[in-house]
XYZ file of C-alpha atoms in Angstrom:
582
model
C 152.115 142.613 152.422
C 149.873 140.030 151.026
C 150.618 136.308 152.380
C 152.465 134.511 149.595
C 154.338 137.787 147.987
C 157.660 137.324 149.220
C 157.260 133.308 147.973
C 157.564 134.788 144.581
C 161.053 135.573 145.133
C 162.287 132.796 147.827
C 166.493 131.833 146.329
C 165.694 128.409 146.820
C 163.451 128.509 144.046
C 161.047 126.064 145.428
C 157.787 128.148 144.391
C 158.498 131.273 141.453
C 154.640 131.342 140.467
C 151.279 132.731 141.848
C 150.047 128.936 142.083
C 152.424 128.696 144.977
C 150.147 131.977 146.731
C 146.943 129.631 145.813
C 147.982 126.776 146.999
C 148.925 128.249 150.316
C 146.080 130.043 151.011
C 143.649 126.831 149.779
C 145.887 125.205 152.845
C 145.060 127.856 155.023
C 141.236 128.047 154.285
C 140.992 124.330 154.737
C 142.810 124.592 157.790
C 140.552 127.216 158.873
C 137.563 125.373 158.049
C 139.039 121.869 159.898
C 139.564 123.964 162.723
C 135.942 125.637 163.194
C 134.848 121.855 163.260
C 133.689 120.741 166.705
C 136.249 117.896 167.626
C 138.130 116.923 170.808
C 140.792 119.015 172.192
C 143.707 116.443 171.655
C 142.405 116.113 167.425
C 142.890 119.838 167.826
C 145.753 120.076 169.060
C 147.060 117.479 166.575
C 145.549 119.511 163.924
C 147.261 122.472 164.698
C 150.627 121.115 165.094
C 150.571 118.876 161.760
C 149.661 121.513 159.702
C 152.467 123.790 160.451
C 154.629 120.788 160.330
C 153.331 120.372 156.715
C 153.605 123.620 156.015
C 157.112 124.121 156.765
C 158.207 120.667 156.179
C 159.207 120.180 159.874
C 160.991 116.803 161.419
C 159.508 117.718 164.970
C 157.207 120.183 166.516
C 155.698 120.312 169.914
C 152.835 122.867 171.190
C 152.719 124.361 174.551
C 149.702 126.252 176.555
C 149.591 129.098 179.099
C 148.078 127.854 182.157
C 144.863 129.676 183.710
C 147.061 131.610 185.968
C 149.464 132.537 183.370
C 152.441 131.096 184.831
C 153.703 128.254 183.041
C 153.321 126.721 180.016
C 152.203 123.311 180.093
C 153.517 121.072 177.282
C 150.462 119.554 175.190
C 151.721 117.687 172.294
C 155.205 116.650 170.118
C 155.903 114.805 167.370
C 159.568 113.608 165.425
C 159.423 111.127 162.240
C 162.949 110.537 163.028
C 162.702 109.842 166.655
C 159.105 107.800 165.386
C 157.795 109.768 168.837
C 154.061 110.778 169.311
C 153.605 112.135 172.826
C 150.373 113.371 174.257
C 150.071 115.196 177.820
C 147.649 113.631 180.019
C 148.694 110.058 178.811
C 149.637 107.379 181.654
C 153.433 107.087 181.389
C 153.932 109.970 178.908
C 155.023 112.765 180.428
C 158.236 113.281 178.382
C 158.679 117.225 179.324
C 157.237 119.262 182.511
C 155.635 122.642 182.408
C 158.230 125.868 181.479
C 157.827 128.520 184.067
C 157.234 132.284 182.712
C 158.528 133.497 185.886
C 161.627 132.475 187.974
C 160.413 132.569 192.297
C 161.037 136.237 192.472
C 158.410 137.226 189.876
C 161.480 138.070 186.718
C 160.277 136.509 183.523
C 162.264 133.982 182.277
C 163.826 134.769 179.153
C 166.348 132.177 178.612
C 164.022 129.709 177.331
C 162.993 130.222 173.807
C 159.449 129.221 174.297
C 158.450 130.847 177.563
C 160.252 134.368 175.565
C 158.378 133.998 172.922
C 155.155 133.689 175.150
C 156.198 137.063 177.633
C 157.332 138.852 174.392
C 154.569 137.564 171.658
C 157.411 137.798 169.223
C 158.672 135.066 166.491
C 161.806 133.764 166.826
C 163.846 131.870 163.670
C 166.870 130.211 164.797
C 168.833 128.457 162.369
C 171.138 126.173 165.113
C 170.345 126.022 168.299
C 174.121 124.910 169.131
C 175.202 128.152 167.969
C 172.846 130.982 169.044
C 173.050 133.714 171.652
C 170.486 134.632 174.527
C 168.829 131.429 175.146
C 169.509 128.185 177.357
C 169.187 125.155 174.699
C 171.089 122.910 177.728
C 167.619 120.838 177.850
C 167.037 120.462 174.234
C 171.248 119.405 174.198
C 170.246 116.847 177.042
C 167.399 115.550 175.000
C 169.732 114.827 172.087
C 172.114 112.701 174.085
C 169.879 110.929 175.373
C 168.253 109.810 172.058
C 170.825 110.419 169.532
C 168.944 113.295 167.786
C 170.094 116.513 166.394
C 168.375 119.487 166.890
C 169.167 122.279 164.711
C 167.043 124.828 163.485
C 163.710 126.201 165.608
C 160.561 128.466 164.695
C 158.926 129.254 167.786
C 155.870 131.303 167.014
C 153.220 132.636 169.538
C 149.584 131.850 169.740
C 147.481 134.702 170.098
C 143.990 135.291 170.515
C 141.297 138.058 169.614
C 142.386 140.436 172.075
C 146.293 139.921 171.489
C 146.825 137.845 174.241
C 149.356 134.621 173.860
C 147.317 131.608 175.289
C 150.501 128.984 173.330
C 153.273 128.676 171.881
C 154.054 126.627 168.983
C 157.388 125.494 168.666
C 158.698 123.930 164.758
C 162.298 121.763 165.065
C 164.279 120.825 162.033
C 162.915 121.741 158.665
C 163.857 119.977 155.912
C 164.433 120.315 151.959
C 162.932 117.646 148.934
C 165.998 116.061 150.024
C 165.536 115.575 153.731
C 168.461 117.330 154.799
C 168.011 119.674 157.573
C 167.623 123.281 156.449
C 166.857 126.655 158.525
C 162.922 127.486 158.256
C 162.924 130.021 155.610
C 161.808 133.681 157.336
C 159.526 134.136 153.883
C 157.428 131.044 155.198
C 156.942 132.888 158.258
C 154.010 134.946 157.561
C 152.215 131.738 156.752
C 153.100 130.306 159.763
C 151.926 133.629 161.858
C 148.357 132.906 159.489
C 148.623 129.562 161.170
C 148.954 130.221 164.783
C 146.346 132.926 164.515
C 143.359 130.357 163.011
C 145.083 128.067 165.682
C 144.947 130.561 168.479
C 140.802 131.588 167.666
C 140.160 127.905 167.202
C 141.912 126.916 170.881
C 140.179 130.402 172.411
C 136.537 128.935 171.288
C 137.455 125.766 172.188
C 138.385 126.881 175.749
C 135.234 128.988 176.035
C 132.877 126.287 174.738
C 134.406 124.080 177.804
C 133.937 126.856 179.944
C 130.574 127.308 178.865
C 129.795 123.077 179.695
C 131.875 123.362 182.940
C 129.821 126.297 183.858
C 126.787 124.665 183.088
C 127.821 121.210 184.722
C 128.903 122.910 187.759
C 125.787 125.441 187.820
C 123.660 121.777 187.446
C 125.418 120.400 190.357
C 125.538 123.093 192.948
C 121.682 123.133 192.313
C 121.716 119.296 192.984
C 123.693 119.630 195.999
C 122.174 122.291 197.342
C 118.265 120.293 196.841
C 120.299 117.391 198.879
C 121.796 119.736 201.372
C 118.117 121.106 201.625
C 116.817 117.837 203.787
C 119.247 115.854 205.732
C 116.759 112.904 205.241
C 116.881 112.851 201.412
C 121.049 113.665 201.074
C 122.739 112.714 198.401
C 119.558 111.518 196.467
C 120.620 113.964 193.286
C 123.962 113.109 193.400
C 123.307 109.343 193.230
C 121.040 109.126 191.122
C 123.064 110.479 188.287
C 125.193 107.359 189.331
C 122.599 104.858 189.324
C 121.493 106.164 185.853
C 124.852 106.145 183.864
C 126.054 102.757 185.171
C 122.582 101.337 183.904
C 122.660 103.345 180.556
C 126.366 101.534 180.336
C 124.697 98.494 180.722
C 122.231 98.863 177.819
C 125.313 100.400 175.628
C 127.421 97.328 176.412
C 124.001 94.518 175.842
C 124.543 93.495 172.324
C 121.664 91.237 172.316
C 117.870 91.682 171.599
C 116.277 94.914 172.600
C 119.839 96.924 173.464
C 121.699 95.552 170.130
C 121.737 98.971 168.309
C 121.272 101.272 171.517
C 124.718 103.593 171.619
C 124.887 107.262 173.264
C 127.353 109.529 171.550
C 129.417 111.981 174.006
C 126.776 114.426 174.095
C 124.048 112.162 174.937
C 126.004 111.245 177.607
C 126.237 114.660 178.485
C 122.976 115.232 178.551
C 121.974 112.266 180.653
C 124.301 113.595 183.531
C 122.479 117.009 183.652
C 119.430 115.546 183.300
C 120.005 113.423 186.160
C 121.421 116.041 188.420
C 118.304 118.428 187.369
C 115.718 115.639 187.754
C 114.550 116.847 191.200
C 115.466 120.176 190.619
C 111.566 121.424 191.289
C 112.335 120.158 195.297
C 113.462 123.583 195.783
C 110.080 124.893 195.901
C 108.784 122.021 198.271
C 108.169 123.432 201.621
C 110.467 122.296 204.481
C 108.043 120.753 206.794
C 106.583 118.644 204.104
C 109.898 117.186 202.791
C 110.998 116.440 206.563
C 107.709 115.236 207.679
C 109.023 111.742 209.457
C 105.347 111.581 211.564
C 101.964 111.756 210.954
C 102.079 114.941 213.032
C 105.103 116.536 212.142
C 105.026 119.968 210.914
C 108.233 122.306 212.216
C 108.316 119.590 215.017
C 106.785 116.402 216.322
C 103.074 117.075 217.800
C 103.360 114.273 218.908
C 105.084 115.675 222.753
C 102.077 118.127 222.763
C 99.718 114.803 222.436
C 101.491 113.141 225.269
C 100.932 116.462 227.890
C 97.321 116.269 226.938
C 97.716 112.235 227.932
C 99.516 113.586 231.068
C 96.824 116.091 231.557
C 93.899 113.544 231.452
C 96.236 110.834 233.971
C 96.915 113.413 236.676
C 92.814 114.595 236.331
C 92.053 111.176 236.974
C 94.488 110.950 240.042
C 93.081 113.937 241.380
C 89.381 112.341 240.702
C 90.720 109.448 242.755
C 92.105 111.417 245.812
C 88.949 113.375 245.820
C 86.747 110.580 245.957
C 89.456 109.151 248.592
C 88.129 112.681 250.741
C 84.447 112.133 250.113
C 85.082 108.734 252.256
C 84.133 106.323 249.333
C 86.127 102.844 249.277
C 89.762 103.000 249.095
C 90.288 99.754 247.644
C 87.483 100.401 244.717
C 88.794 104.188 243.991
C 92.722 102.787 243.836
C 91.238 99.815 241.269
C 89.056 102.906 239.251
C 92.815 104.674 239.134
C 94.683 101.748 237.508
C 91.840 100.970 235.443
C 91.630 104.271 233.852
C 95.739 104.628 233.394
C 95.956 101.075 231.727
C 93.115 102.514 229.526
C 95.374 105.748 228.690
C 98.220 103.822 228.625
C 96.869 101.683 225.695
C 95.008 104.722 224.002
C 98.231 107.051 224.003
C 100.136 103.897 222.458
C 97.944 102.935 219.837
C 98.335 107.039 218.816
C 101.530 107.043 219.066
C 101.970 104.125 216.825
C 99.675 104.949 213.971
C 101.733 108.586 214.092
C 104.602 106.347 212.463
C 103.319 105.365 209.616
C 105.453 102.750 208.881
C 102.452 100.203 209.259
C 98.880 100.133 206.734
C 96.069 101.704 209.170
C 92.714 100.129 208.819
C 89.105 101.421 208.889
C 89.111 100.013 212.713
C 92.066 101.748 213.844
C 90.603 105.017 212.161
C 87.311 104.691 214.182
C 89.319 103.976 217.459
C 91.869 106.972 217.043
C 88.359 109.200 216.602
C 86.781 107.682 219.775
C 89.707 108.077 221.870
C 90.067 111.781 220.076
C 86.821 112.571 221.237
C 87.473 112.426 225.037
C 87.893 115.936 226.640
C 90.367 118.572 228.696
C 90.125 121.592 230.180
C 92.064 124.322 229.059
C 92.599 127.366 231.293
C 95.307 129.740 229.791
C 94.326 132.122 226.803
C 95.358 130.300 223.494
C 95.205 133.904 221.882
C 98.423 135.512 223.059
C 101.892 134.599 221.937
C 101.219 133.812 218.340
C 102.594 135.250 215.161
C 100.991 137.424 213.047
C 100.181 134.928 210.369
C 98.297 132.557 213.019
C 96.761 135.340 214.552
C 95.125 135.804 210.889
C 93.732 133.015 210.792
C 91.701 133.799 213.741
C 87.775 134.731 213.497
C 86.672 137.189 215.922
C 84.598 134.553 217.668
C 87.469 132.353 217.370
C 89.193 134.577 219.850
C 86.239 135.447 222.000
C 86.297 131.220 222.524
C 90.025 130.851 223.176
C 90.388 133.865 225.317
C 88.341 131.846 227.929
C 88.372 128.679 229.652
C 87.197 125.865 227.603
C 86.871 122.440 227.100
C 88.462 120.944 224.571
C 88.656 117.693 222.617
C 92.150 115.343 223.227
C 92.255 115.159 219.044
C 90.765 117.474 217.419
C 90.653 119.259 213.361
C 90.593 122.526 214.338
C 89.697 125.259 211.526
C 92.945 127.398 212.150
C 95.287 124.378 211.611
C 94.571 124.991 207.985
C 97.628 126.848 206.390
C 98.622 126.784 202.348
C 95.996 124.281 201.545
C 97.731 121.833 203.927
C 94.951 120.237 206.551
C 97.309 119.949 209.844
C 94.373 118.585 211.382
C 95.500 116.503 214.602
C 92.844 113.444 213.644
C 93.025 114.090 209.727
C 96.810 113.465 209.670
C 96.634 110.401 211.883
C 93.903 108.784 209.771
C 96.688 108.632 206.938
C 96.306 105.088 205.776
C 99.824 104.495 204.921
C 103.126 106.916 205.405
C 103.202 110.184 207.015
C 102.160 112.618 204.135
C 97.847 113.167 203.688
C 96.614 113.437 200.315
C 97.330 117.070 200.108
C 101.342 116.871 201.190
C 101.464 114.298 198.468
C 100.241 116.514 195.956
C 102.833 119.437 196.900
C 105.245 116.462 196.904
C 104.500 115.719 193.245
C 104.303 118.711 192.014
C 108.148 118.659 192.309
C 108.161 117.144 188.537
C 105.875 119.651 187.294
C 108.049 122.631 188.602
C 110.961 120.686 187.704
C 109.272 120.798 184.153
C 108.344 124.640 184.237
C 111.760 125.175 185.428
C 113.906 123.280 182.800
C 111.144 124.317 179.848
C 112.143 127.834 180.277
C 116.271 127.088 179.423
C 117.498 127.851 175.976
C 119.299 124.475 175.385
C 121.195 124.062 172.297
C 119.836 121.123 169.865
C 121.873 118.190 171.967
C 120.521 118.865 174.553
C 116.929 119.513 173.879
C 115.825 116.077 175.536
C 116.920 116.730 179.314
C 113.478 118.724 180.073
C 111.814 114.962 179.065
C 115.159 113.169 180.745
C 114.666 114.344 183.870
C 111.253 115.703 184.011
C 109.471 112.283 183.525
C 111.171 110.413 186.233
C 107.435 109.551 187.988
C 106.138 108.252 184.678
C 105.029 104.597 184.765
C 105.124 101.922 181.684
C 101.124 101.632 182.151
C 100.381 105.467 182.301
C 99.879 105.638 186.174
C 102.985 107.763 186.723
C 102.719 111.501 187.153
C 102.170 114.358 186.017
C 101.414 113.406 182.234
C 100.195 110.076 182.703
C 103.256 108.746 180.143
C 102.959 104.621 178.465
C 105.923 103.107 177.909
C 105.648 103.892 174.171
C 105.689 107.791 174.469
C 109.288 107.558 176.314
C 112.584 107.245 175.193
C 115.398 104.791 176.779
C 116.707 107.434 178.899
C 113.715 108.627 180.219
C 112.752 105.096 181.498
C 116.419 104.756 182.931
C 115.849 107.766 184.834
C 112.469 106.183 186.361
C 114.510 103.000 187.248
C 117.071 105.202 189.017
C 115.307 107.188 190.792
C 112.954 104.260 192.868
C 115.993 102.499 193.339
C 117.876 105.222 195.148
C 114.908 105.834 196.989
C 114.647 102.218 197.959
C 117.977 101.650 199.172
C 118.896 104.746 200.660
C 119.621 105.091 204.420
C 118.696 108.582 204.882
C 114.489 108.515 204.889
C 113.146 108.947 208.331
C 110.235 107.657 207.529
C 111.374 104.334 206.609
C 113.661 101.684 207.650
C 116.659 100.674 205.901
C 115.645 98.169 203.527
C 117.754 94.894 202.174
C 118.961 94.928 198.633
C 116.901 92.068 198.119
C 113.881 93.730 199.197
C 114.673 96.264 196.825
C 114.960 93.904 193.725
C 111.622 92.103 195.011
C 109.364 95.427 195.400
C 111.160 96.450 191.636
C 110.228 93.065 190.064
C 106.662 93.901 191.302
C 106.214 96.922 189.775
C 107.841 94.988 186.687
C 104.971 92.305 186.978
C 102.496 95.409 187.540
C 103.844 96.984 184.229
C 105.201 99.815 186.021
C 108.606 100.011 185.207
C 110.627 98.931 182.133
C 110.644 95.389 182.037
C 114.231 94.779 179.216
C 115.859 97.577 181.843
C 115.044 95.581 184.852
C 116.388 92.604 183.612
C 119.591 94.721 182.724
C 120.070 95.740 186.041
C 119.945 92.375 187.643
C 121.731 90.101 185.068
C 124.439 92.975 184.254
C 125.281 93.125 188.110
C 124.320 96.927 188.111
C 122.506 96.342 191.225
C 125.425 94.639 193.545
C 127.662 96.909 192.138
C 126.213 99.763 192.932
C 124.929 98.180 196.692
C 129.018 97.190 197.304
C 130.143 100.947 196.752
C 127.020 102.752 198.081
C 124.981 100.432 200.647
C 125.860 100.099 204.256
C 127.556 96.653 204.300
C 124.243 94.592 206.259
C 122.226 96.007 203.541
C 123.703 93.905 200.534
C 122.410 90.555 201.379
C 122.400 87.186 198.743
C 119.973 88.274 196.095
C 119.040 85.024 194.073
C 117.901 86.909 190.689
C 117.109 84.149 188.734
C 113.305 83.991 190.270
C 113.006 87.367 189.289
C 114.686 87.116 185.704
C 112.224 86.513 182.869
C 114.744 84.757 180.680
């Protein structure tokens, strides 16, 4: 039967013409068409339930959903022009109804309730007084009516059904009405149209559903990849996951700065969107980064601290000298003169081994005097007796020449520091001297590289993602954070004038986790106003946004974020105005 035929012939003889058909089925297309919009799922759900309300001339409706486990169904949305009520689940303080169990506790579906029926059964149900009919408990809708003086008479209850047949809702129709107002029973020849309905309604909630399942798989996807980057090095935890933080409470800042450069700067719900994945994805390349290079605290730390192997050689030179002393003590020289020679010579190690052991930090610039004196003390020698050819792994062992282990199969001599050919491995020069000679930090010029190159395989990552068109900007978002204003950043050499808002946001973000985190073991902790000073310098330098800065100091981004994030004797008194520049 074709929607609208049985209109022709309805006794109340509110529609006797084909027009009637057309206009229906206009309604319907339009609805259709509203429907397929993208929009919010609250305007669709308000969509849904006014049109059938229109359609059928209701007083009241409500809509109910099937829960993911298919147990319930959880009440969504009602409205009454006579009760003047507009109620919306999720609202503070307007929870009017709770969710209608499908099943009682030992697994029989409930059946007395008219909605959770029609959901188990997927059948219609037109009842013309609820007072009077059989088979179902109306004892809550009878205790709604006392309480507010209503009446509620006649019900349509339909079922929501998607492609496959399932019922993912119910939609429930109280109280139609004539021209006259009066309550009527819904007409059963308006109940095809209503069916037409709650099947656009039912396709339009299913895509809904499964474009939010599509975003919380991708959110979720984008955050188990952050965590697991975090999780990765204990010494640079939760950088991805506050970063995103950092980032959105600065972005809020420029939204909410109606003055001068931020005036007309707004980010719709997507952009939003998009800022949060790019934000959790901006590191995402760190998964390549080896280990050893990412937890390199020392100078000398590869898998572990060379340092210890250092300090044996120190141990080995001391106790050579004590036996140089007891010998000498044999050969009958002077007691006095060989015990002075002794001291001499372990003050002398002494200093040597700390002055090593203090440029392995890094915490401190090295200059071209310290570089000369860690080579002269590098160049004093030990004897090595035991075969340094045995007990390695394959991979070492490759790195061997044969006259490398015709050499170290013997008894050498060998320096206290040395650069040794084989301690070259993946382009990385874990040369004892080389490493220590780093001017400033732990990493050489090489492990800075590989550290770098993070952006450009977070790049080649996110490049090769089919984003949809609102999204197309988080490869740039996130991929850009080591830009710099004055095109010294990395890896594309960026100005100021070839990135967006966002992009220099996410630069902001990301030195000022790095700056205030706890977590780096190669740093200290530093104050939150040695934070803001080392930012303002790269603002004087041209480095970082300059309009942004300002933002995060005068908007109070920066205590705000200290208060909840900081350890407590981090957030000292920060006087910004010296560093505002209005």
């Amino acid at each position: 039967m074709r929607i609208g035929d049985d209109l022709k012939n309805r006794p109340n003889g509110i529609t006797e013409s084909v027009d009637a058909d057309a206009h229906y089925l206009a309604q319907l297309v339009d609805l259709g068409i509203a429907l397929s919009a993208e929009q919010g799922r609250e305007e669709l759900h308000q969509k849904i339930l006014m049109a059938a309300r229109q359609f059928t001339n209701a007083d009241g409706g409500s809509l109910y959903l099937v829960n993911k486990d298919e147990t319930e169904l959880q009440f969504r949305i009602l409205m009454n022009d006579t009760l003047d009520t507009f109620f919306v689940s999720g609202r503070e303080n307007e929870k009017p109804f709770p969710p209608l169990p499908l099943y009682d506790a030992a697994g029989n579906p409930n059946h007395k309730n008219i909605a959770t029926y029609v959901a188990l059964s997927g059948e219609s149900i037109n009842i013309e007084d609820a007072y009077f009919a059989d088979g179902f408990d109306f004892s809550g809708t009878r205790a709604f009516d006392a309480k507010t003086g209503y009446r509620s008479k006649s019900f349509l209850t339909v079922p929501l059904k998607n492609t496959r047949g399932t019922v993912i809702g119910v939609l429930q129709l109280i109280n139609a009405r004539n021209d006259a107002g009066d309550i009527i029973a819904f007409d059963p020849a308006i109940e095809p149209i209503i069916n037409a309905l709650a099947s656009q309604a039912a396709v339009a909630l299913e895509n809904s559903r499964l474009l939010m399942a599509q975003r919380d798989l991708m959110e979720s996807f984008v955050r188990v990849l952050g965590q697991a980057i975090d999780a990765k090095s204990p010494h640079t935890a939760h950088h991805c996951e506050k970063v995103p933080i950092i980032a959105r409470m600065l972005a809020k800042a420029a939204v909410d700065e109606k003055r001068e450069t931020f005036s007309n700067f707004y980010l719709t719900d997507m952009e939003w969107y998009e800022l949060d994945l790019a934000a959790w994805l901006h590191d995402c390349g760190k998964i390549t980064t080896p280990d050893h290079v990412v937890e390199k605290a020392t100078k000398l730390e590869t898998i572990h601290n060379r340092i210890h192997e250092i300090r044996t050689r120190f141990e080995v030179l001391r106790r050579d000298a004590e036996i140089e002393m007891l010998k000498r003590k044999l050969a009958s020289e002077d007691a006095q003169r060989c015990d002075a020679d002794f001291n001499a010579r372990i003050a002398e190690l002494e200093s040597q081994f700390s002055m090593v052991a203090h440029s392995n930090i890094g915490d401190e610039e090295l200059d071209t005097d310290a570089v000369f004196a860690l080579h002269e003390i590098g160049a004093q020698e030990w004897v090595r007796h035991f075969d340094r050819t045995i007990g390695l792994s394959w991979a070492e062992n490759q790195r061997l020449t044969e006259d490398d282990r015709a050499k170290f199969s013997q008894p050498g001599v060998e320096k206290l520091l040395d650069d040794r050919r084989d301690q070259a491995y993946l382009g990385i020069n874990r040369g004892e001297l080389y490493n220590l000679s780093v001017p400033r930090g732990t990493l050489t010029s090489e492990e800075r590289k590989i550290i770098n190159d993070h952006v450009v395989v977070t790049q080649e990552m996110l490049a090769q993602l089919p984003y949809p068109k609102e999204l197309q900007r988080i490869p740039a978002i996130a991929g850009n954070h080591h830009e710099k204003m004055d095109g010294s950043g990395y890896p594309n050499g960026l100005l100021g004038e070839d990135m967006g808002i966002l992009e220099k946001v996410m630069v902001i973000a990301d030195i000022f986790e790095a700056l205030t985190a706890v977590d780096r073991p190669y740093k200290r902790p530093k104050m939150l106003s040695e934070c803001i000073a080392i930012l303002a310098d790269m603002r004087d330098k041209g480095q970082i946004d300059g309009d942004l800065f300002d933002l995060l100091l005068s908007s109070g981004v920066y205590i705000e974020y200290g208060r909840k994030y900081l350890q407590p004797d981090q957030c000292d008194a920060v006087d910004i105005t010296q560093f505002l520049r209005r």
